[in-house]
PDB file of C-alpha atoms in Angstrom:
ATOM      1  CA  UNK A   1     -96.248 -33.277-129.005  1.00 92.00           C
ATOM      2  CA  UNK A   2     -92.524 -33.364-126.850  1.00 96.00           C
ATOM      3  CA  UNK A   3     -91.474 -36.817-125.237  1.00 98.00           C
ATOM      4  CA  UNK A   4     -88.863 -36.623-123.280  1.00 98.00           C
ATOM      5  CA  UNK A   5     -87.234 -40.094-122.969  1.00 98.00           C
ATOM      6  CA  UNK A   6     -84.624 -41.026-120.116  1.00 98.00           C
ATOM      7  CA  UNK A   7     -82.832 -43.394-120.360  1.00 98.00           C
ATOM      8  CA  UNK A   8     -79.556 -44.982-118.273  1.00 98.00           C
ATOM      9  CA  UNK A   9     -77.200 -47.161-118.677  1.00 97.00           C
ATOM     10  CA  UNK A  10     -73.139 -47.266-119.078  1.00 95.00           C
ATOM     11  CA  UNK A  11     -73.218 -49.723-121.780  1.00 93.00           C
ATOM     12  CA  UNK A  12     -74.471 -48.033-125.429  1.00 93.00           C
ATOM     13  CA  UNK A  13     -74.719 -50.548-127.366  1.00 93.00           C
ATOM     14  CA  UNK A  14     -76.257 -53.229-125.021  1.00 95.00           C
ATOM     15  CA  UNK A  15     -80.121 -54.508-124.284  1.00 96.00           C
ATOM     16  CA  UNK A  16     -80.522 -51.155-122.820  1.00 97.00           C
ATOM     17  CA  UNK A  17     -79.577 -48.952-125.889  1.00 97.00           C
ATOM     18  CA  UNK A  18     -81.434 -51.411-128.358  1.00 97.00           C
ATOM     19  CA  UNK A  19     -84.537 -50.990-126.185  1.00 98.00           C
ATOM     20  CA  UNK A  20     -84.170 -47.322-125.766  1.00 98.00           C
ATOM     21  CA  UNK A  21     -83.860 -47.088-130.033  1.00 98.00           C
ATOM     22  CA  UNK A  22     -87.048 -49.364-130.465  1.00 98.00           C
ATOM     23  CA  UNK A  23     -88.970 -47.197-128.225  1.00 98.00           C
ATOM     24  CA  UNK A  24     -87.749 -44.162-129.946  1.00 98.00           C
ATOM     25  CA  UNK A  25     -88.706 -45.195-133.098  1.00 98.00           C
ATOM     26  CA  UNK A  26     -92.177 -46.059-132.012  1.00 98.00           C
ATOM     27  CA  UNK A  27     -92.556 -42.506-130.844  1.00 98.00           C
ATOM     28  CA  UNK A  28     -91.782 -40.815-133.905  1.00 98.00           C
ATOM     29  CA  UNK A  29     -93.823 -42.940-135.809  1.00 98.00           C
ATOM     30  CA  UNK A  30     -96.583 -42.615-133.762  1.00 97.00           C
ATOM     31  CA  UNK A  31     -96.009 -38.633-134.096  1.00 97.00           C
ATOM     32  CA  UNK A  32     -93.736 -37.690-131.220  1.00 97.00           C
ATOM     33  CA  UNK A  33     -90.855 -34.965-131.384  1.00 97.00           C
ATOM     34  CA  UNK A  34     -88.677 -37.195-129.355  1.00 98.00           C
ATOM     35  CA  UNK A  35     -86.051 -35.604-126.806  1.00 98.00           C
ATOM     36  CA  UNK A  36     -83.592 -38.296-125.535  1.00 98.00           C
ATOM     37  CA  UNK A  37     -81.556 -37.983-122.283  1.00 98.00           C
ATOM     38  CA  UNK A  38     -78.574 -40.206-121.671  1.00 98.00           C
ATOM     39  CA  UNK A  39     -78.552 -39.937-117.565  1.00 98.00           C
ATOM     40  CA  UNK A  40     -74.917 -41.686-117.845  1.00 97.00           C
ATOM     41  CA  UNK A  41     -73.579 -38.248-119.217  1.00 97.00           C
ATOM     42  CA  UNK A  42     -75.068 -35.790-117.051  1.00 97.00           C
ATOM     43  CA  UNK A  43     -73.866 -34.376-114.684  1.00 97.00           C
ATOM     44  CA  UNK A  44     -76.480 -35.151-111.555  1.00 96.00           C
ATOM     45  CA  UNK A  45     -74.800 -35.312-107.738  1.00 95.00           C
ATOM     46  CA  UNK A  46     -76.615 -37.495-105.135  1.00 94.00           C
ATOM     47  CA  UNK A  47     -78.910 -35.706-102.823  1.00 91.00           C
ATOM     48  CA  UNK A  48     -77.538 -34.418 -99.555  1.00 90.00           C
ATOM     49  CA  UNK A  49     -80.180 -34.143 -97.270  1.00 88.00           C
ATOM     50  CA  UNK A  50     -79.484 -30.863 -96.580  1.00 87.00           C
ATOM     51  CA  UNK A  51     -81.288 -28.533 -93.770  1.00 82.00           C
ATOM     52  CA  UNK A  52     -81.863 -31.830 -91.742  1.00 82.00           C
ATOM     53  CA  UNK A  53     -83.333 -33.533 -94.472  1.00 77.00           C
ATOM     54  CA  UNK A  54     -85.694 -31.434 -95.668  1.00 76.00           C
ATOM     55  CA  UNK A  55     -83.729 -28.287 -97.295  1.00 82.00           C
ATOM     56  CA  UNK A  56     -84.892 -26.046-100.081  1.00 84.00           C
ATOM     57  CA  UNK A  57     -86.416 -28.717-102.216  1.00 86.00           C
ATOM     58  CA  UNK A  58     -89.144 -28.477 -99.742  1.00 82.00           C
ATOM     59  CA  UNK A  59     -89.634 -25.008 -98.843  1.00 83.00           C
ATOM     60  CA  UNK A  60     -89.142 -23.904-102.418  1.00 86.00           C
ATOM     61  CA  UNK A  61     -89.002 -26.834-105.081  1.00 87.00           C
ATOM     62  CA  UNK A  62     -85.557 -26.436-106.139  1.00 88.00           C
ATOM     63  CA  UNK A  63     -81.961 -27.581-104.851  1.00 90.00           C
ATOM     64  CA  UNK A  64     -78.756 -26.323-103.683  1.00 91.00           C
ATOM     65  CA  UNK A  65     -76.680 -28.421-106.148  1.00 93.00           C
ATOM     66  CA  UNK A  66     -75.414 -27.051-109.141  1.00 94.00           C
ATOM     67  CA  UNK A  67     -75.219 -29.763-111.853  1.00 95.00           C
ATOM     68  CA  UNK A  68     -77.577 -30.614-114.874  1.00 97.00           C
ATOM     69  CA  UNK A  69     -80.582 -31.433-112.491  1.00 96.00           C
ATOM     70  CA  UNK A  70     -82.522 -28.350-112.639  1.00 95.00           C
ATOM     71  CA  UNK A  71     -82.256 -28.582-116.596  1.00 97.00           C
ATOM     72  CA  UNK A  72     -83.524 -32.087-117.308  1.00 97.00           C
ATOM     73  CA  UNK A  73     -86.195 -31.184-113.922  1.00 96.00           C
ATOM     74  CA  UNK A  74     -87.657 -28.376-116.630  1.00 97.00           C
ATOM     75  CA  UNK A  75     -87.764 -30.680-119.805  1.00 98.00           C
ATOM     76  CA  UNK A  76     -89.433 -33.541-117.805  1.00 97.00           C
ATOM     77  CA  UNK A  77     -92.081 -30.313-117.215  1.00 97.00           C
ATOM     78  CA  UNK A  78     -92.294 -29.316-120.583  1.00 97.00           C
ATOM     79  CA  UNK A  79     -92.693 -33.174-121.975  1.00 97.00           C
ATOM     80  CA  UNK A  80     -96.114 -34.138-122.585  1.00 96.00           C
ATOM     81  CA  UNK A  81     -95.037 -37.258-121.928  1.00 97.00           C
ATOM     82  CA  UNK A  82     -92.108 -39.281-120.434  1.00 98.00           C
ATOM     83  CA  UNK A  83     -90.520 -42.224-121.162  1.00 98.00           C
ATOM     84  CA  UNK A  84     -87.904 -44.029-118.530  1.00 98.00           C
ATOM     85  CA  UNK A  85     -85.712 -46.616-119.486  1.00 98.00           C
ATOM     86  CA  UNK A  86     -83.281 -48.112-117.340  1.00 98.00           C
ATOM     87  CA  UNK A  87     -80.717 -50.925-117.009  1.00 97.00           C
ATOM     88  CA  UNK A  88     -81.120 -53.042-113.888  1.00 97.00           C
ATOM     89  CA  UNK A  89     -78.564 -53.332-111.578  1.00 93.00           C
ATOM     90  CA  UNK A  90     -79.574 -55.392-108.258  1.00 91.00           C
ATOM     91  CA  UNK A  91     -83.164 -55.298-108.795  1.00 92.00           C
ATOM     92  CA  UNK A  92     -83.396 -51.592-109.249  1.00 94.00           C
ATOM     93  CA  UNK A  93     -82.486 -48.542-111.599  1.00 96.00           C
ATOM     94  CA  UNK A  94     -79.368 -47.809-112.733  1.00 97.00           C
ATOM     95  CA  UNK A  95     -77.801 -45.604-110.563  1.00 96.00           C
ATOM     96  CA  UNK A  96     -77.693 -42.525-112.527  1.00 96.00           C
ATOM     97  CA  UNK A  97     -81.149 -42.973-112.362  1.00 97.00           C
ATOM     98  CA  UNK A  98     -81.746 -43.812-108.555  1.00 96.00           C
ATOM     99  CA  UNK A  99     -79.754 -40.257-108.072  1.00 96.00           C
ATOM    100  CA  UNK A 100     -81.750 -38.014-110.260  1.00 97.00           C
ATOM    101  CA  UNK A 101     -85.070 -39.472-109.138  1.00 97.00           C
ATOM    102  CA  UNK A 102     -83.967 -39.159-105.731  1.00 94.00           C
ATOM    103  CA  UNK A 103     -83.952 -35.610-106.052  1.00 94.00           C
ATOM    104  CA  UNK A 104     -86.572 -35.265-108.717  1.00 95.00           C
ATOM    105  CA  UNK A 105     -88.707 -36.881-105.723  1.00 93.00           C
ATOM    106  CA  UNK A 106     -87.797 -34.240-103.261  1.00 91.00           C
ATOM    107  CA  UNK A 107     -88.718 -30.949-105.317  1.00 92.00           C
ATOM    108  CA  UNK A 108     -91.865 -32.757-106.526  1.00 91.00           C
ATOM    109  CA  UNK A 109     -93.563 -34.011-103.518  1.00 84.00           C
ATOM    110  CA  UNK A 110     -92.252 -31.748-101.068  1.00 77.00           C
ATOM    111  CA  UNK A 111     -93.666 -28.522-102.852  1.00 82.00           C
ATOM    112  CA  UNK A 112     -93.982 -28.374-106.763  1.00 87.00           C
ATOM    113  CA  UNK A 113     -96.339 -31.062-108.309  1.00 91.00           C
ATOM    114  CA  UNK A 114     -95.373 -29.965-111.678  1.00 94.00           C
ATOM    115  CA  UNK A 115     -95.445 -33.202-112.948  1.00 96.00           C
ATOM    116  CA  UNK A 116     -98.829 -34.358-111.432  1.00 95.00           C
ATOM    117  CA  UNK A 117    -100.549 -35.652-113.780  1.00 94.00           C
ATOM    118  CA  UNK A 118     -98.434 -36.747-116.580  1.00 96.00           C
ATOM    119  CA  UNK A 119     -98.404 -40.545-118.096  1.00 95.00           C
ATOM    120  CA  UNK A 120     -95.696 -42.132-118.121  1.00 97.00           C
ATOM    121  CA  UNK A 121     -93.984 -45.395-119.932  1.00 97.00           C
ATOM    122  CA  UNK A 122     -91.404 -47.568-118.107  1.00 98.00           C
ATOM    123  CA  UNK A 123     -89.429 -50.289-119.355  1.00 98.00           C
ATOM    124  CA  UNK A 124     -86.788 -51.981-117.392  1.00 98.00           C
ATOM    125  CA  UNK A 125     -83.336 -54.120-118.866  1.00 97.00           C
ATOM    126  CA  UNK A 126     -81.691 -56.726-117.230  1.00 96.00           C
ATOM    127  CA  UNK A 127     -78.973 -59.106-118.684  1.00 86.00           C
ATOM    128  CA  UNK A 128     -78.087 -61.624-116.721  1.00 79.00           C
ATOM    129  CA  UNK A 129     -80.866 -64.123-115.591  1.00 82.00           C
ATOM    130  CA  UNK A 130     -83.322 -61.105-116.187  1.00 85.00           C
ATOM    131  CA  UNK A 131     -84.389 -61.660-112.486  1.00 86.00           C
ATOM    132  CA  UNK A 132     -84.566 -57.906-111.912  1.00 93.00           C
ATOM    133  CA  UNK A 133     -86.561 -56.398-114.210  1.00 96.00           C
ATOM    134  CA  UNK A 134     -90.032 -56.433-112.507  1.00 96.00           C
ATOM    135  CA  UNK A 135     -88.422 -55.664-109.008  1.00 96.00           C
ATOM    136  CA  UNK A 136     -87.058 -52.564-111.237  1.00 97.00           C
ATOM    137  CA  UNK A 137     -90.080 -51.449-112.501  1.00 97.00           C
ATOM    138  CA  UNK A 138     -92.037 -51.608-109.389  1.00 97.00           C
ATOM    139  CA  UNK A 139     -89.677 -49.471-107.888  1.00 97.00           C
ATOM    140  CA  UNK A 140     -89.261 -47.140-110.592  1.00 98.00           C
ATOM    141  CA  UNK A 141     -93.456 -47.005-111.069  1.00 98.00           C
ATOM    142  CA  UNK A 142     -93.704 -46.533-107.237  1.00 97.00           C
ATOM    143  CA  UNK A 143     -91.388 -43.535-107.316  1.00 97.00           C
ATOM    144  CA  UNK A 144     -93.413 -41.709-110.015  1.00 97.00           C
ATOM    145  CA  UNK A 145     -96.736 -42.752-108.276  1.00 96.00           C
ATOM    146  CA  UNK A 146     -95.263 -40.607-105.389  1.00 95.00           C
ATOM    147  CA  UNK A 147     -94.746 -37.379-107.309  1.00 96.00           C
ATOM    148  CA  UNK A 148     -98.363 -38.043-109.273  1.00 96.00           C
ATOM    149  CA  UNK A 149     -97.256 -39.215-112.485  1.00 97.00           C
ATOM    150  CA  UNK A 150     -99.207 -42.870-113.772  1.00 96.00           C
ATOM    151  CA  UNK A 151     -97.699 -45.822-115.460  1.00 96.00           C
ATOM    152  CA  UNK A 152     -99.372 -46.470-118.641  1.00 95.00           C
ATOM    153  CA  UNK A 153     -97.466 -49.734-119.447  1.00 96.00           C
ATOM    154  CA  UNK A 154     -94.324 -52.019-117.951  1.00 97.00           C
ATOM    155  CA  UNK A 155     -92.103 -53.302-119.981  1.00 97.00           C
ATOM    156  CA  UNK A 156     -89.017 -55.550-118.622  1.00 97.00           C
ATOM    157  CA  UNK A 157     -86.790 -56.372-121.301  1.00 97.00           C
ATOM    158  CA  UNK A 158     -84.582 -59.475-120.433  1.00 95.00           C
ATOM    159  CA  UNK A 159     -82.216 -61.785-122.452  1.00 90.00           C
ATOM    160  CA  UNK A 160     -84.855 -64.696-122.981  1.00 92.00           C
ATOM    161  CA  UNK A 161     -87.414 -62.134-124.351  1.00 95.00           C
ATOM    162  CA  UNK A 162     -85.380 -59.965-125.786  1.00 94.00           C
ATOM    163  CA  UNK A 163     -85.916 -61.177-129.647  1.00 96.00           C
ATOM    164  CA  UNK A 164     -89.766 -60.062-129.649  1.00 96.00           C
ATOM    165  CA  UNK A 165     -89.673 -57.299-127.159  1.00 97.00           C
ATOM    166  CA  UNK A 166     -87.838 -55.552-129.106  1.00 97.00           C
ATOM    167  CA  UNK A 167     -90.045 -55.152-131.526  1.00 98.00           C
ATOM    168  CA  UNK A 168     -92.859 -54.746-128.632  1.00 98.00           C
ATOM    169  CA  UNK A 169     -90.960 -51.788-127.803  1.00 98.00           C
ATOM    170  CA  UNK A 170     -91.263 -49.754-130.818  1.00 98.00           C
ATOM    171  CA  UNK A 171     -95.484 -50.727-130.784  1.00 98.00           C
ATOM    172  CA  UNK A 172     -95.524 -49.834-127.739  1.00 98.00           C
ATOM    173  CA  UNK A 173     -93.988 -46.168-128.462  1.00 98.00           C
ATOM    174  CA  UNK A 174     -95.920 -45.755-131.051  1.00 97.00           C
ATOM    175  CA  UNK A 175     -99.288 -46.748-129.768  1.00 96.00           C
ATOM    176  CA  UNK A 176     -97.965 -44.595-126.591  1.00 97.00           C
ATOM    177  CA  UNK A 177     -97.516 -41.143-128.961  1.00 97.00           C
ATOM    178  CA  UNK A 178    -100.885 -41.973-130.508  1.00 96.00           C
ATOM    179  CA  UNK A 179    -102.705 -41.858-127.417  1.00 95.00           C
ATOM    180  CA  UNK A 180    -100.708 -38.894-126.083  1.00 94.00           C
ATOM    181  CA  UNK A 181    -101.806 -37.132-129.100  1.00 90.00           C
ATOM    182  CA  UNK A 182    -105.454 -38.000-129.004  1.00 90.00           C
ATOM    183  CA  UNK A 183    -105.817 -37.497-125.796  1.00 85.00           C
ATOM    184  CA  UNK A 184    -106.517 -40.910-124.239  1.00 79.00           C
ATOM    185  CA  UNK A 185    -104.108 -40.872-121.670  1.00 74.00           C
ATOM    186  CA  UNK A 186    -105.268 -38.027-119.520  1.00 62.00           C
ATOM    187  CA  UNK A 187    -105.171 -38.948-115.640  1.00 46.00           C
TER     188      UNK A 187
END
């Protein structure tokens, strides 16, 4: 069973990147092959709006742009499951992240709906005050809602709760795979 788990943020070895190993590790042990995806170093151009706002993403599913987009579009696909983790910057994704869902949004709502269907897990980090984080995931969950895909679990991650979320994370990755595997997590 293939997770593919996104995850954004400039810093590596911040909140984010601890939150994005816990979950990780959770996965594997839960019986995940685990396929991470560092947004920060791909290559993934804001959308254009091309053909008045509606170009080939919706009369064909795909875009114009050449950059790593159609690539990660095709392992989020061939995931059985998907994992998003993001830093928060203003109250929303990173983004890196804003960008690629942007035009993951496009291709899937305006004509594919190859991710319909698929669970999803979404946790959101935010240093600072932490303010952000559920502002973050509501956007980030209403996004996926739009191209089909279902929340299975929220998880902001902020300074003050950091010391046993952490550890949250990784049960929740686990328990996540486990229910992947069997099954339980069918729309």
């Amino acid at each position: 069973m293939a997770v593919l788990l996104l995850w954004s943020s400039p810093n590596t070895d911040g909140l984010t990147a601890a939150a994005k190993e816990r979950l990780a590790a959770g996965l594997r042990k839960g019986g995940a092959e685990v396929q991470e995806v560092h947004l920060n170093r791909q290559k993934i151009e804001h959308c254009r709006a091309c053909g008045n706002g509606w170009g080939l993403c919706r009369a064909q599913g795909a875009c114009v742009l050449q950059d790593d987009f159609a690539d990660l579009y095709e392992k989020l696909v061939q995931a059985d499951g998907i994992v998003w983790v993001t830093a928060v910057y203003w109250h929303d994704l990173t983004e890196c992240m804003k960008a690629f869902v942007d035009r993951l949004r496009r291709c899937e709502t305006g004509h594919n709906g190859y991710l319909r269907g698929k669970t999803c897990l979404l946790a959101a980090c935010a240093g600072g005050t932490g303010l952000g984080a559920v502002e973050c995931l509501h956007n980030l969950e209403e996004a996926i809602r739009q191209m089909g895909m279902r929340a299975c679990d929220r998880l902001p991650v902020i300074r003050f709760n950091r010391d046993y979320m952490l550890p949250a994370l990784e049960a929740a990755g686990e328990l996540y795979a486990k229910r992947l595997l069997d099954g339980q997590l069918e729309m």
